Structures are given as C-alpha cells and as structure tokens.
CSV table of C-alpha atoms in Angstrom, one decimal:
chain,number,residue,atom,x,y,z
A,1,MET,CA,-3.1,10.8,12.8
A,2,THR,CA,-0.8,9.4,10.2
A,3,LEU,CA,1.6,6.5,10.6
A,4,SER,CA,4.0,5.6,7.8
A,5,LEU,CA,5.9,2.3,7.6
A,6,SER,CA,8.3,0.8,5.2
A,7,PHE,CA,6.9,-2.7,4.9
A,8,SER,CA,10.2,-4.6,4.9
A,9,PHE,CA,11.2,-2.7,8.1
A,10,PHE,CA,7.9,-3.4,9.6
A,11,VAL,CA,8.0,-7.2,8.9
A,12,LEU,CA,11.5,-7.4,10.3
A,13,HIS,CA,11.0,-5.4,13.5
A,14,HIS,CA,7.4,-5.8,14.5
A,15,SER,CA,5.0,-8.6,15.3
A,16,GLN,CA,2.2,-9.7,13.1
A,17,THR,CA,-0.2,-9.0,16.0
A,18,LEU,CA,0.8,-5.3,16.1
A,19,PHE,CA,0.3,-5.1,12.4
A,20,LEU,CA,-3.2,-6.6,12.6
A,21,PHE,CA,-4.0,-4.3,15.5
A,22,LEU,CA,-3.0,-1.2,13.5
A,23,ILE,CA,-5.0,-2.1,10.4
A,24,THR,CA,-8.1,-2.5,12.6
A,25,ILE,CA,-7.9,0.7,14.7
A,26,LEU,CA,-6.6,3.0,11.9
A,27,LEU,CA,-9.4,2.9,9.4
A,28,TYR,CA,-7.6,3.8,6.1
A,29,VAL,CA,-4.4,2.6,4.5
A,30,VAL,CA,-2.6,4.1,1.6
A,31,TYR,CA,-0.5,1.3,0.1
A,32,LEU,CA,2.3,0.8,-2.4
A,33,LEU,CA,2.4,-2.5,-4.3
A,34,TYR,CA,5.4,-3.6,-6.2
A,35,SER,CA,5.6,-6.3,-9.0
A,36,GLU,CA,9.2,-7.4,-9.0
A,37,LYS,CA,8.6,-9.6,-12.1
A,38,PHE,CA,7.5,-6.5,-14.2
A,39,ASN,CA,9.1,-3.7,-12.2
A,40,LYS,CA,5.7,-2.0,-11.8
A,41,ILE,CA,4.2,-0.1,-8.9
A,42,TYR,CA,0.6,0.4,-7.9
A,43,ILE,CA,-0.7,3.0,-5.4
A,44,GLY,CA,-4.1,2.8,-3.7
A,45,PHE,CA,-6.0,3.3,-0.6
A,46,THR,CA,-8.5,1.1,1.3
A,47,SER,CA,-10.2,0.5,4.6
A,48,ASP,CA,-9.7,-3.3,4.2
A,49,LEU,CA,-6.1,-4.0,3.4
A,50,ILE,CA,-6.2,-7.8,3.7
A,51,ASN,CA,-9.1,-8.2,1.3
A,52,ARG,CA,-7.8,-5.5,-1.1
A,53,PHE,CA,-4.4,-7.2,-1.3
A,54,ALA,CA,-6.1,-10.6,-2.0
A,55,SER,CA,-8.1,-8.9,-4.7
A,56,HIS,CA,-5.0,-7.5,-6.4
A,57,ASN,CA,-3.2,-10.8,-6.3
A,58,SER,CA,-5.8,-13.4,-7.0
A,59,LEU,CA,-9.5,-12.4,-6.8
A,60,ALA,CA,-9.9,-9.7,-9.4
A,61,THR,CA,-10.7,-10.7,-12.9
A,62,LYS,CA,-10.1,-7.3,-14.7
A,63,GLY,CA,-8.2,-4.2,-14.2
A,64,TYR,CA,-4.6,-2.9,-14.2
A,65,THR,CA,-3.2,-5.1,-11.4
A,66,ILE,CA,-4.1,-8.5,-12.9
A,67,LYS,CA,-1.6,-8.0,-15.7
A,68,PHE,CA,1.4,-7.7,-13.4
A,69,ARG,CA,0.9,-10.3,-10.7
A,70,PRO,CA,2.3,-11.2,-8.2
A,71,TRP,CA,2.3,-8.1,-6.1
A,72,LYS,CA,4.0,-7.5,-2.8
A,73,VAL,CA,3.3,-4.7,-0.3
A,74,ALA,CA,6.3,-2.4,-0.3
A,75,TYR,CA,5.0,0.5,1.8
A,76,LEU,CA,2.1,1.5,4.0
A,77,GLU,CA,0.7,4.7,5.5
A,78,PHE,CA,-2.1,4.5,8.0
A,79,PHE,CA,-4.8,7.2,8.5
A,80,ASP,CA,-7.8,7.7,10.7
A,81,ASP,CA,-9.4,10.2,8.2
A,82,LYS,CA,-10.6,9.1,4.8
A,83,ASN,CA,-10.0,12.5,3.2
A,84,GLU,CA,-6.4,12.6,4.4
A,85,ALA,CA,-5.8,9.1,3.0
A,86,MET,CA,-7.3,10.1,-0.4
A,87,LYS,CA,-5.2,13.3,-0.4
A,88,ARG,CA,-2.0,11.2,0.3
A,89,GLU,CA,-2.9,8.7,-2.4
A,90,LYS,CA,-3.2,11.5,-4.9
A,91,GLU,CA,0.1,13.0,-3.8
A,92,LEU,CA,1.9,9.6,-4.2
A,93,LYS,CA,0.4,9.3,-7.8
A,94,SER,CA,2.1,12.5,-8.8
A,95,SER,CA,5.5,12.4,-10.5
A,96,ARG,CA,7.2,13.5,-7.2
A,97,GLY,CA,5.2,11.0,-5.3
A,98,ARG,CA,6.2,8.2,-7.7
A,99,ASP,CA,9.8,9.1,-7.2
A,100,PHE,CA,9.3,8.8,-3.5
A,101,CYS,CA,7.6,5.4,-4.0
A,102,ARG,CA,10.4,4.1,-6.2
A,103,LYS,CA,12.9,4.9,-3.4
A,104,GLN,CA,10.8,2.8,-1.0
A,105,ILE,CA,11.3,-0.3,-3.0
C-alpha cells in the first residue's frame, strides 16, 4: 500500500492526530525536504520520520543536510514495504524524479 501527500495540503486539511496515526501504522516514509533559504531539496526514506526530521534540522553534526538548514517537509509518501519505499526514493533521486519533486514545492 502506498499513500502520497503534499505536506501543505495535508497540514491544511487533516488533523495532526491522523498524521501521527499514519506514520505509526505505515512503517516507511519517503520524504522530500526543502530548504527555502538555499533553494535545495533532499530526498530520503525512514521508518521514524519525527526523529529523522529532527536529525536533519538540529541533531546531526555532519553530512549534506547540516549545510542547508532549516529544512521543512514538502512532500511525503507512506509505504508498508521497505523495498517499495527504497525503490521510490531511488526514483525520486533520478532527474525525472527531481523534476517531480520541484513541482511539489
């Protein structure tokens, strides 16, 4: 099962409770982060979105994302299968996928 959401739509039209429910029952999340300050995007996948987002924005001390803080979540896709999530992350990191991601911002 896959569920895709534009984050701004999600925030405006759904409750925080539903969001928290989704990220606990659907094990894997492919996410798009956007740094408005630097006009950069980052694509990743995780099974713990809340902690991963905190890592990108404040906890991490090295890596690509620390150079372009702050990040905001621009787009999410939920998966119940790890391999499907990894496949989708790879697709989004292609040139066609990055074009799709830019349109989500």
